[in-house]
Coordinates of C-alpha atoms in Angstrom, one line a residue:
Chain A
X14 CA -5.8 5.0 43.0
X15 CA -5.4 2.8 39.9
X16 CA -2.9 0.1 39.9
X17 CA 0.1 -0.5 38.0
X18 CA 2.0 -3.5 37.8
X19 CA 5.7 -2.3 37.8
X20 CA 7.3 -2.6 34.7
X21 CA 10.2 -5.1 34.0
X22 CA 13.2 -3.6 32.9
X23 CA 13.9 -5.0 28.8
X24 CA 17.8 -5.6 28.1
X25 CA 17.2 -7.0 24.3
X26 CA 20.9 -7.9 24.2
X27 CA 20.7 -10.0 27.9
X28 CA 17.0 -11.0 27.3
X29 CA 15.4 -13.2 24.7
X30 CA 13.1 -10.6 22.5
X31 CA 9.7 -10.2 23.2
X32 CA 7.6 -12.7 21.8
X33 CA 3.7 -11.4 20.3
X34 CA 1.0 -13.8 22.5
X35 CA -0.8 -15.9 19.8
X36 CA -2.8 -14.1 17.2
X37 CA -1.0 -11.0 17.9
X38 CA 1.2 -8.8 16.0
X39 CA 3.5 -7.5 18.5
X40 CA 4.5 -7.5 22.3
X41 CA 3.0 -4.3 22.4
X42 CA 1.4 -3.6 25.7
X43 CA -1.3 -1.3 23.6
X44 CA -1.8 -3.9 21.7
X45 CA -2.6 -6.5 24.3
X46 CA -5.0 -4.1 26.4
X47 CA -6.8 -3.7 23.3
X48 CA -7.2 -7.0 21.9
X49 CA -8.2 -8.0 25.8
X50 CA -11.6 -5.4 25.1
X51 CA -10.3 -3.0 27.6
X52 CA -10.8 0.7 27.1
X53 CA -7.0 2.1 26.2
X54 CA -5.0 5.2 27.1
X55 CA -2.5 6.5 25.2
X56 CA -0.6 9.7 25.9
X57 CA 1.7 11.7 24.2
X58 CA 5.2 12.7 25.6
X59 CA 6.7 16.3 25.6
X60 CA 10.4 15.2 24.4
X61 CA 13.1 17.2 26.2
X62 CA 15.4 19.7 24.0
X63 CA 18.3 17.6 25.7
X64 CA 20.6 14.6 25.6
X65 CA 20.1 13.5 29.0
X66 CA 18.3 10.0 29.3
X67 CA 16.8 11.0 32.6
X68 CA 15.0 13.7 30.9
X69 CA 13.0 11.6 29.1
X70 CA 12.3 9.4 32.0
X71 CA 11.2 13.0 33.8
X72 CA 8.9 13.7 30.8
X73 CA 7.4 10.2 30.8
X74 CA 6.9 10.2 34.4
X75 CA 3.4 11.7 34.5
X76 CA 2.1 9.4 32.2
X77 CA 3.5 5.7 33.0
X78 CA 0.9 5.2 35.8
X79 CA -1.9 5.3 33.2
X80 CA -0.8 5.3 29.4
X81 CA -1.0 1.9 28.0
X82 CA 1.2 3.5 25.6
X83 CA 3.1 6.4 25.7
X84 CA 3.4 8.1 22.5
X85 CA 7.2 9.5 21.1
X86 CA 6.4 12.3 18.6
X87 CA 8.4 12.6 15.6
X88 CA 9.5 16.4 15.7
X89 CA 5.8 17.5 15.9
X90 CA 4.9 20.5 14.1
X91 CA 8.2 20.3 12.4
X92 CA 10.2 21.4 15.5
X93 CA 13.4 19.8 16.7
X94 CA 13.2 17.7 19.5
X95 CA 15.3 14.4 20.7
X96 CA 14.1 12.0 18.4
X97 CA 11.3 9.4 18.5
X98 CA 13.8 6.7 18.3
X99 CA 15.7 7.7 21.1
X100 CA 13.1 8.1 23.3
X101 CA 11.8 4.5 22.3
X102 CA 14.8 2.7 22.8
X103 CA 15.0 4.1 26.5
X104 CA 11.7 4.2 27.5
X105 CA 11.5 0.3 26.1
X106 CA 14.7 -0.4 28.3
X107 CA 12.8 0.9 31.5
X108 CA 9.8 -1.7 30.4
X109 CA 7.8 1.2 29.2
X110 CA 4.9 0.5 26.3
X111 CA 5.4 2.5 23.5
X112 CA 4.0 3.9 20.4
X113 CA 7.0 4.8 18.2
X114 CA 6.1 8.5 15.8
X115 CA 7.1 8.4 12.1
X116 CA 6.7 11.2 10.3
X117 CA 7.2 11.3 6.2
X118 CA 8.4 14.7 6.6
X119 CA 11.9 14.1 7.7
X120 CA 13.3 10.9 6.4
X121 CA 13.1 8.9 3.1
X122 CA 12.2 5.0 2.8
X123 CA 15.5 4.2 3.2
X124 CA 15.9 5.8 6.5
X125 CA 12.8 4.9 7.9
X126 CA 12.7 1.2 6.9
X127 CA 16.6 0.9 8.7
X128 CA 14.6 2.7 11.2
X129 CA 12.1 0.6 12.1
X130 CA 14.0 -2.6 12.1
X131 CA 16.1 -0.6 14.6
X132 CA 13.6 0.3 17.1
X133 CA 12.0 -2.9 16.9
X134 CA 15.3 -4.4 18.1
X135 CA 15.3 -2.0 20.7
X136 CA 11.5 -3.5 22.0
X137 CA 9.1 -1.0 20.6
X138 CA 6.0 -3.0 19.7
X139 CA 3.8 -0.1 17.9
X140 CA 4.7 2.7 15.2
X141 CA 2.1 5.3 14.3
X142 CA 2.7 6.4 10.7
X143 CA 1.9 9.8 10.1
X144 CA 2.7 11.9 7.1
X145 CA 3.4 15.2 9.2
X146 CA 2.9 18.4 9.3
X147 CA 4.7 21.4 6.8
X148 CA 8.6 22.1 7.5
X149 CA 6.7 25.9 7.3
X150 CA 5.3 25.7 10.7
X151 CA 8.2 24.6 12.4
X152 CA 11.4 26.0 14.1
X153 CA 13.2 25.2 10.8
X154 CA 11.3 26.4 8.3
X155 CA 14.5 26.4 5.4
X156 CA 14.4 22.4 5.9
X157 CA 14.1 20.4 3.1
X158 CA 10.8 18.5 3.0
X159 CA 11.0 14.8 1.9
X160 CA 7.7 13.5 1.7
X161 CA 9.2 10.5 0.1
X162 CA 6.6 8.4 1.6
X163 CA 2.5 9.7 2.9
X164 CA 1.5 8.0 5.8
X165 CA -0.8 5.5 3.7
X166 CA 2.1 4.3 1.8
X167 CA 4.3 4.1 4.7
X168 CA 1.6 2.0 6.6
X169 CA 1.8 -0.7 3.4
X170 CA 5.0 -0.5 3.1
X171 CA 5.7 -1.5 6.9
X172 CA 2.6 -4.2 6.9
X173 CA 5.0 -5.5 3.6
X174 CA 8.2 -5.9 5.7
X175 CA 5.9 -7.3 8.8
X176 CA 3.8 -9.8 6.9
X177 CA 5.8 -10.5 3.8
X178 CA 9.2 -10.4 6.0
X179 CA 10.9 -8.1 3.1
X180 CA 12.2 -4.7 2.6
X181 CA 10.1 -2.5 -0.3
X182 CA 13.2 -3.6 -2.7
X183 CA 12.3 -7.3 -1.9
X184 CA 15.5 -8.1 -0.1
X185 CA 14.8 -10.4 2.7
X186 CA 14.7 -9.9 6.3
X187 CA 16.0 -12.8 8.1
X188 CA 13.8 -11.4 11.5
X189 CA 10.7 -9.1 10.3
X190 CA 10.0 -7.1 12.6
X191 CA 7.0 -7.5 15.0
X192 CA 5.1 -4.1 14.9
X193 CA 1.7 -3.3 16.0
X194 CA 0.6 -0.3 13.4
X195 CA -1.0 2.8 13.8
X196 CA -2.1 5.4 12.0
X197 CA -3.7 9.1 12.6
X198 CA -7.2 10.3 11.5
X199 CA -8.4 14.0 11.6
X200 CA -12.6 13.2 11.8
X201 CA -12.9 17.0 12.4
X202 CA -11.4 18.9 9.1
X203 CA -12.4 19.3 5.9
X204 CA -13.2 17.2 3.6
X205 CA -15.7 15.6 6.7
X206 CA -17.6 14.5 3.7
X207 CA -14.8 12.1 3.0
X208 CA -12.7 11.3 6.4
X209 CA -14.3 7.9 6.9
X210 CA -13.2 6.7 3.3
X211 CA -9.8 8.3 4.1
X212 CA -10.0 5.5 7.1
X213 CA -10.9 2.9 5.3
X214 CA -8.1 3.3 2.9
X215 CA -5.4 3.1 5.8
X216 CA -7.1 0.1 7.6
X217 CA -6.6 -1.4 3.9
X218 CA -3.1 -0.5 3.7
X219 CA -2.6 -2.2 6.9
X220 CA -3.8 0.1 10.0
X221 CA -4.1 -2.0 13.3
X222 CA -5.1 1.2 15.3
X223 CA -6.1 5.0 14.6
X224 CA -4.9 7.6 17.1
X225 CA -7.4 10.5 16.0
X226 CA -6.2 14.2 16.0
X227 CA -7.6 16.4 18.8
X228 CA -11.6 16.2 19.3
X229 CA -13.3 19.2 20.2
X230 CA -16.7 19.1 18.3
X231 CA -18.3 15.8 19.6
X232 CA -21.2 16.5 17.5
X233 CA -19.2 16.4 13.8
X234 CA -17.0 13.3 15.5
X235 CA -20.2 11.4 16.1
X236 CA -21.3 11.9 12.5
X237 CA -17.8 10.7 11.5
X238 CA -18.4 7.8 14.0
X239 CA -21.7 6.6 12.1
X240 CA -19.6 6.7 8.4
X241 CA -17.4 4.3 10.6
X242 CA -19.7 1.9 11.5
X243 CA -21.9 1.8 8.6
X244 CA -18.4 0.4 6.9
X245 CA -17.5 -1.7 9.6
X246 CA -14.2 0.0 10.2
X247 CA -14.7 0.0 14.4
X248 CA -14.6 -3.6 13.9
X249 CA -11.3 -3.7 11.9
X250 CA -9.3 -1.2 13.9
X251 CA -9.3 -0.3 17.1
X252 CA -9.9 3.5 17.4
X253 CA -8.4 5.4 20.4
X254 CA -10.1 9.3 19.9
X255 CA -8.0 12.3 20.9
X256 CA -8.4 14.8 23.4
X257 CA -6.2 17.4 25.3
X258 CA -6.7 19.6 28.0
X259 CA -7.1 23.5 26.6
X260 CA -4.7 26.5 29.2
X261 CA -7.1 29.1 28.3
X262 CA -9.3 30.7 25.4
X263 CA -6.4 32.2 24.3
X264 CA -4.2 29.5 24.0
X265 CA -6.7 28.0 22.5
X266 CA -7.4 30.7 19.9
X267 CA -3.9 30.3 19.2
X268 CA -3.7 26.7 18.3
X269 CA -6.6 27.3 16.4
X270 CA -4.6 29.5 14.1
X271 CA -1.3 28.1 13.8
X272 CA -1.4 24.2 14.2
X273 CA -2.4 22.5 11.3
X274 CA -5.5 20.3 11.4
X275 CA -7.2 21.4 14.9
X276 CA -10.6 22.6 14.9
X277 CA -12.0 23.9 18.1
X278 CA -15.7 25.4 18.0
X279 CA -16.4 28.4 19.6
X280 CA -19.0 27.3 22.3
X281 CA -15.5 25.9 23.8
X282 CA -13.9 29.1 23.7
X283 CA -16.5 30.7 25.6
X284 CA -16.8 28.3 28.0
X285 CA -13.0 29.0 28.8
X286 CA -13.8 32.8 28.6
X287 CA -16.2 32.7 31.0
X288 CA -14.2 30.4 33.4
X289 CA -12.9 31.8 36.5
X290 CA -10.1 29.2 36.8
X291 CA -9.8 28.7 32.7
X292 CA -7.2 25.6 33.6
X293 CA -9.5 24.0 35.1
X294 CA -12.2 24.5 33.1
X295 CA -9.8 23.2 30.7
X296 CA -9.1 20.1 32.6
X297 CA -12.8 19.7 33.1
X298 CA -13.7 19.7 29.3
X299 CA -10.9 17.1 28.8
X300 CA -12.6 14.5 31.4
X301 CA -16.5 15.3 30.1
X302 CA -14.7 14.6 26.2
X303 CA -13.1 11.5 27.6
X304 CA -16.5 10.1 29.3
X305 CA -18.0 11.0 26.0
X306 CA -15.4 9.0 23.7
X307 CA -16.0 6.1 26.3
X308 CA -20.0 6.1 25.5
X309 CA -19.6 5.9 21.6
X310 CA -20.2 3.0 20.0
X311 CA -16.9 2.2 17.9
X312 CA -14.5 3.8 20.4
X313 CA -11.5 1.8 21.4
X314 CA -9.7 4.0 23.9
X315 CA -8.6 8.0 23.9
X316 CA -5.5 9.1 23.3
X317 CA -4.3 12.3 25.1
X318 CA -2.4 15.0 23.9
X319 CA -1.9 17.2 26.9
X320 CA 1.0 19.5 25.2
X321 CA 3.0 20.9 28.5
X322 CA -0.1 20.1 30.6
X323 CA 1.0 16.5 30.9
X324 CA 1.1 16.5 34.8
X325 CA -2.9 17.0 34.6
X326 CA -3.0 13.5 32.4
X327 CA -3.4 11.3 35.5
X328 CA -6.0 13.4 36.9
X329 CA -8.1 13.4 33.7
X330 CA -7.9 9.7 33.6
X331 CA -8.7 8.9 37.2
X332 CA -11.5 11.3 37.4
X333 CA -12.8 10.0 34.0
X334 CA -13.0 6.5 35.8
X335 CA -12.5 5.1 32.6
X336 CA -10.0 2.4 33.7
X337 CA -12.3 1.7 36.4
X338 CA -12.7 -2.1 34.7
X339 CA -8.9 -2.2 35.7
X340 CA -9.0 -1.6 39.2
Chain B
X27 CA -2.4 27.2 -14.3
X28 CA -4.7 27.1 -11.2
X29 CA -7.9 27.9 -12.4
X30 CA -7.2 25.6 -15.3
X31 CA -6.4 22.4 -12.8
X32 CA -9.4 23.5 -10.5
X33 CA -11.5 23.8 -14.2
X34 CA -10.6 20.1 -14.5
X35 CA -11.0 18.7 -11.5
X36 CA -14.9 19.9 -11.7
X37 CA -15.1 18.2 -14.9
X38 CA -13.7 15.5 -14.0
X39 CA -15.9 13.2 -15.7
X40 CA -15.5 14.6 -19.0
X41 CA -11.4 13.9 -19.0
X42 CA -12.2 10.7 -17.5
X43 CA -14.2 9.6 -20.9
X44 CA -11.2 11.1 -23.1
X45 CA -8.6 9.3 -21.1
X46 CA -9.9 6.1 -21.1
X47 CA -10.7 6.2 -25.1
X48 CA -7.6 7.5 -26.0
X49 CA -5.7 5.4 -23.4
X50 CA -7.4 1.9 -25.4
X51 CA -6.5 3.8 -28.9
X52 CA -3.1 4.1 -27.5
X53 CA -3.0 0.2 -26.4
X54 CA -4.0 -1.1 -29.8
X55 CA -1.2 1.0 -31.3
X56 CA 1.3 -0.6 -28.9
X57 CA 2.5 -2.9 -32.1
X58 CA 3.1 0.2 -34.3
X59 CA 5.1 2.0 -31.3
X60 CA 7.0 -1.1 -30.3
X61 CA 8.4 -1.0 -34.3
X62 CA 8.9 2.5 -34.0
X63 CA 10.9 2.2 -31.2
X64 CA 10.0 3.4 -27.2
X65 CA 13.3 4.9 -27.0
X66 CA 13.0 6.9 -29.9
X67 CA 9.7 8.2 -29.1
X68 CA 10.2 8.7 -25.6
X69 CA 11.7 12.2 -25.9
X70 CA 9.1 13.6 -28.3
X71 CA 5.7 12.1 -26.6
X72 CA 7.5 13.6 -23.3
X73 CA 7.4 16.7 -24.3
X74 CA 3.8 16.4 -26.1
X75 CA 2.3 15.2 -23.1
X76 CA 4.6 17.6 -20.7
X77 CA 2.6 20.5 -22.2
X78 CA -0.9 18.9 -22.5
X79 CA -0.4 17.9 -19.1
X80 CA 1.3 21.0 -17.6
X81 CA -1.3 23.2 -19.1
X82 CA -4.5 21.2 -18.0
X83 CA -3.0 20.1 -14.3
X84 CA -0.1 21.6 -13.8
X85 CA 1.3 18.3 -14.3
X86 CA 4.7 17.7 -12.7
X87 CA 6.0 15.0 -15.1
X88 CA 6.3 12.4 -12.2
X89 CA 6.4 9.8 -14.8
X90 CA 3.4 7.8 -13.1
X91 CA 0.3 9.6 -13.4
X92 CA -2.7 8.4 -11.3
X93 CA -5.0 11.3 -12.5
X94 CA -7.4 8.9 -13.4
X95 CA -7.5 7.7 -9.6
X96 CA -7.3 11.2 -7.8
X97 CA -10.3 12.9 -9.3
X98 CA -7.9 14.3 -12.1
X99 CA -6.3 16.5 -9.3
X100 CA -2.8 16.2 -9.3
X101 CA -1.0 14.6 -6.7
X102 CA 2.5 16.5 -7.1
X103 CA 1.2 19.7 -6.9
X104 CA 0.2 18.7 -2.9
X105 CA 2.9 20.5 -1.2
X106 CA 3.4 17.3 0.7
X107 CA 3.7 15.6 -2.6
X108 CA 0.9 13.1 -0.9
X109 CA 0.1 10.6 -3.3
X110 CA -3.0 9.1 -0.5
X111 CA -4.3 12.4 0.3
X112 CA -5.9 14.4 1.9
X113 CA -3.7 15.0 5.1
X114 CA -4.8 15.7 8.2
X115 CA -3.9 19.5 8.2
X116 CA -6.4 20.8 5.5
X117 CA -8.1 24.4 6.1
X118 CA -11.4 25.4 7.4
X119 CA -13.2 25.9 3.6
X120 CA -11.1 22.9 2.0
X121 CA -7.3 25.0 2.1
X122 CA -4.2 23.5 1.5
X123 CA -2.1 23.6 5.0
X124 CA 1.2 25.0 3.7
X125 CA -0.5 27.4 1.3
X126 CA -3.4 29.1 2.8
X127 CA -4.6 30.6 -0.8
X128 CA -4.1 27.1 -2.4
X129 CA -7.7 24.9 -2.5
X130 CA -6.3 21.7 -1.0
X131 CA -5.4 19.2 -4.1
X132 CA -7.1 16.0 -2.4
X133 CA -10.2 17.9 -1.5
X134 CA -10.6 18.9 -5.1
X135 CA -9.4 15.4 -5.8
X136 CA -12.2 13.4 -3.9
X137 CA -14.8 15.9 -5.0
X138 CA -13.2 14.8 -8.7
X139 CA -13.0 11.3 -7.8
X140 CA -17.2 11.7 -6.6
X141 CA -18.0 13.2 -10.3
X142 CA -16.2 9.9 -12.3
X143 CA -17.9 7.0 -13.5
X144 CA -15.2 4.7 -11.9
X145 CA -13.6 7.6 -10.0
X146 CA -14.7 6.5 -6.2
X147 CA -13.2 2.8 -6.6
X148 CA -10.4 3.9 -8.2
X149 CA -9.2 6.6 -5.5
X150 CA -9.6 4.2 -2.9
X151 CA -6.5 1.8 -4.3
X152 CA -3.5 2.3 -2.1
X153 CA -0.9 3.9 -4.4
X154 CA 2.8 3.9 -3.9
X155 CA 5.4 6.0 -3.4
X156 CA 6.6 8.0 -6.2
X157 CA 9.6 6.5 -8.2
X158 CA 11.5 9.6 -8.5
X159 CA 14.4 7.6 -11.4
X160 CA 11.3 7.6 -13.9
X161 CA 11.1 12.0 -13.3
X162 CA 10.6 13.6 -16.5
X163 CA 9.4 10.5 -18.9
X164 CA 6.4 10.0 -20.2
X165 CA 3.8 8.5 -18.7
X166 CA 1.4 7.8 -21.5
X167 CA 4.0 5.2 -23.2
X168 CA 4.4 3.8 -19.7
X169 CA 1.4 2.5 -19.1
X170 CA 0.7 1.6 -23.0
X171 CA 3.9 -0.7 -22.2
X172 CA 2.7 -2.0 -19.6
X173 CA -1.0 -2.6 -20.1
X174 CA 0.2 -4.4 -23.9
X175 CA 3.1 -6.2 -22.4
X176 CA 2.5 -6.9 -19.1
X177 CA 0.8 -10.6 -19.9
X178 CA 3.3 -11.2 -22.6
X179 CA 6.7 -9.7 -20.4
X180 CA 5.5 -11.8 -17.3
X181 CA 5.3 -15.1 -19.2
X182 CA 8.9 -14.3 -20.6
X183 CA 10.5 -13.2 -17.3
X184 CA 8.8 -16.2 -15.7
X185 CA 10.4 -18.3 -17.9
X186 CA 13.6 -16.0 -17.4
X187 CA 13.7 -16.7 -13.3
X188 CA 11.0 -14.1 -13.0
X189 CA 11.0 -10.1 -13.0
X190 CA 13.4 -7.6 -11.5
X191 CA 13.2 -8.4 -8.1
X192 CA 12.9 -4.5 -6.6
X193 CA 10.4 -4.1 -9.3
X194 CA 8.0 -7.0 -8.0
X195 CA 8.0 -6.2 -4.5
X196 CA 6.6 -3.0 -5.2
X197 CA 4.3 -4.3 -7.3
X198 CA 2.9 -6.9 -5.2
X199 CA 2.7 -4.3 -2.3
X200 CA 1.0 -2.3 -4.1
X201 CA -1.1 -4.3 -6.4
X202 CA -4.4 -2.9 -6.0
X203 CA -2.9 0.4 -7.4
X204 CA -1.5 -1.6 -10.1
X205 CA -4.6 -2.7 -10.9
X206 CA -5.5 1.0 -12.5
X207 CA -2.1 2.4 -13.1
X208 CA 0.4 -0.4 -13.5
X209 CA 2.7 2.1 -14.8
X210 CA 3.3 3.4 -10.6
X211 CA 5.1 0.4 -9.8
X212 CA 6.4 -0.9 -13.5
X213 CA 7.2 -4.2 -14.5
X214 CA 8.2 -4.2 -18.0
X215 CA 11.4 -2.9 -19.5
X216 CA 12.2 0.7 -19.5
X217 CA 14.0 1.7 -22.8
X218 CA 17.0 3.8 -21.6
X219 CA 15.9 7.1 -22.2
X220 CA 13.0 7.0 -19.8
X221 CA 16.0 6.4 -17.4
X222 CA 17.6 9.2 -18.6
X223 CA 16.8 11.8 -16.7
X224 CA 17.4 10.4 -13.0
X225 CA 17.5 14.2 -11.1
X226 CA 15.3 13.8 -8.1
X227 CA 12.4 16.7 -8.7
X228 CA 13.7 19.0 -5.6
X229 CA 11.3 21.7 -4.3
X230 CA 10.8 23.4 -7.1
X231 CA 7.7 21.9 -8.0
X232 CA 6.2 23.2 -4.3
X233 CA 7.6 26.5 -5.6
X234 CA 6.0 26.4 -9.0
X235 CA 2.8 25.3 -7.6
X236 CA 2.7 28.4 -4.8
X237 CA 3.7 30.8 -7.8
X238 CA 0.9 29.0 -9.7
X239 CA -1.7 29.6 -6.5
X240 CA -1.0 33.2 -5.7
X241 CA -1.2 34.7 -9.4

């Protein structure tokens, strides 16, 4: 069994705020496993269609005894959820690390920069910018995109209000707020040719960490790896590689299809084909991926994306023995 | 048109020697413009450069072009109007994500960018988010302004209390984009009728450019 330290409930109106350790950024629990050398979890939630707060401790339940941080999406794939923000602020309350999802898609700089002040009142140490997927895929698809920001002016902009302690119109902040920042890479999509420069450019707008897409191909991520390195990116950013457990070949034909940015090769497929149990097989893919991820040169941590599967997170983690230097 | 915009793209290098020979023509004329008057010429050169523009990249008159830095692929004609591209959702074969038929506009745009003399550094400046008040004017007297003035208008302001304050954060957080394209995050004056037209570009760019990919 791994051990976890209980959490300490955060009250940020009865307690003092949460101060960063010396030479860090944030509070961040992420950020403080990382910047230790330990290998870090991350795991996504599956936020409830609901306004119940014990919902989202239910769906965060399966992934506090090993996520470092767990990650509030931002209405992934452009469906409607409870938002990141309100998943953060609770989650934070219960002593839980976060990683707080910002999308482009949804809200302008106006919103998102009231936004982040907001949550980081709240205790949420680490915000993953992304730029987000198409209204098109969604449950909504007559929204109105924004897209005032992309997720490589977003990470500036924020790194501006953290460092420079002022909002993008230069007004000041009397408290900046104390973020640790992330940002998304997809080493598995075209143009491979140029993902590593793509990298580069967000660890120069201000990237502390990279939550990658879902890795199914080891093969091209290992070529993407060596771009990395030969830069000197791994040594900039701490990279934490996705990975997700797979239901069945035809789930996984399915994402294939009709979520943006996920490349799974077909020797994967078949192994699920020919699986008797394909859930498991699924499962065991995950844990071989994640002992993989651990033995590249560069790689920080995974970060798993186990999409209605989350129960299985725990199991893919212990059996990984990854956080074995944590026992 | 599409296949013109792709044509470009390819030849990247070629508009990259044009641009940067007319843009210096355009510099030294600054003196003659300034006595002419930007806010008398900013209508006409608008509309001059709208239809180069729109016919060669299906330019969307954002008012701060970066061709010059994204391969001379055209940001606004990204669906997600991604101005640090590619995202992360782009299609087996190099396809955009929202439109399947479209060829994803950063793909073409880093390809571009790898054809340039100076097209590489340039695309990997961080650029800013688009100021949608400058919609519509033109870009060309833009950065003329503030490539000729920018020494000169400093100085002044400096001596003035310094520059618009809005205006020089996003400058200074974006700097190294300002570096190539000061006219993303301006710092001189904007005559009035650049300012004129202040209606925020709604889809209908996304819907010109899927009309645009499908013909």
């Amino acid at each position: 069994m791994i051990k976890v330290q209980t959490p300490e409930p955060f009250d940020p109106l009865m307690q003092e705020p949460l101060l960063p350790p010396k030479g860090h950024y944030s509070a961040s629990k992420l950020e403080r496993v990382l910047r230790a050398g330990h290998f870090a979890v991350t795991s996504e939630l599956n936020p409830p269609d609901s306004a119940d707060p014990r919902d989202v401790l239910k769906a965060a339940e399966p992934l506090i005894e090993v996520a470092d941080g767990i990650n509030a999406t931002d209405a992934s794939g452009a469906n409607c959820h409870m938002s990141s923000m309100g998943i953060c602020s609770l989650l934070s309350r219960a002593g839980q690390g976060v990683v707080f999802q910002i999308s482009c898609r949804d809200r302008n700089r106006i919103a998102i920069q009231g936004d982040v002040l907001g949550a980081a009142a709240m205790g949420v140490g680490a915000v993953l910018c992304l730029t987000g997927d198409g209204v098109g895929v969604g449950d909504q698809p007559g929204a109105k995109a924004v897209f005032d920001f992309d997720s490589i002016s977003l990470l500036r902009t924020l790194k501006t209000m953290r460092d420079e302690g002022v909002f993008l119109s230069g007004r000041k902040l009397s408290t900046p707020p104390k973020i640790f920042l992330g940002a998304a890479e997809n080493p598995c999509v075209e143009p491979l040719e140029w993902r590593a420069d793509r990298l580069e450019k967000k660890v120069e707008a201000g990237a502390d960490f990279i939550q990658t897409n879902y890795i199914f191909d080891v093969d091209r991520f290992e070529r993407f790896m060596e771009k990395v390195r030969a830069r000197g990116l791994h040594k900039k950013v701490f990279i934490l590689a996705g990975v997700g457990p797979l239901a069945s070949a035809k789930a996984a034909r399915w994402m294939r299809t009709n979520v943006p940015g996920i490349h799974i090769p077909d020797s994967v497929i078949e192994r699920l084909e020919n699986a008797d149990n394909p859930g498991r097989e699924g499962k065991e893919i995950c844990i071989e991926l994640v002992k993989k991820m651990r033995r590249i040169n560069g790689v920080a941590g995974v970060h798993i994306m186990a999409y209605r599967r989350e129960h299985m997170v725990n199991e893919i983690i212990e059996e990984s023995g990854v956080l074995k230097d944590r026992l | 048109m599409y296949s013109v915009r792709i044509f470009c793209a390819r030849h990247a290098r070629v508009f990259e020697k044009t641009y940067t020979v007319l843009e210096s023509l355009f510099v030294l004329l600054h003196p003659i413009l300034n006595k002419l008057g930007y806010n008398r010429l900013e209508k006409p050169v608008a509309i001059i450069e709208k239809l180069t523009k729109g016919f060669l990249f299906d330019c969307q008159m954002c008012g701060q072009c970066v061709l010059s830095s994204t391969g001379m692929s055209c940001p606004m004609n990204c669906p997600k109007n991604v101005r640090n591209g590619p995202c992360g959702g782009v299609r087996e074969g190099g396809f955009c994500e929202v439109n399947s038929h479209m060829r994803c506009v950063w793909v073409e745009a880093w390809n571009g960018a790898g054809r340039m003399t100076s097209g590489l550094e340039r695309i990997r400046a961080v650029q800013p988010p688009v100021n949608r008040e400058l919609a519509g004017s033109s870009s060309w007297l833009r950065v003329v302004r503030e490539k000729a003035e920018l020494r000169l208008s400093l100085k002044q302001q400096a001596k003035q209390g310094g520059p618009d304050l809005a205006k020089a954060e996003m400058a200074n957080a974006f700097s190294d984009a300002r570096k190539n394209h000061p006219g993303v995050a301006p710092l001189a004056t904007e005559p009035k009728a650049a300012l004129a037209e202040q209606a925020v570009v709604e889809q209908t760019s996304v819907h010109k450019t899927h009309k645009a990919a499908s013909q």
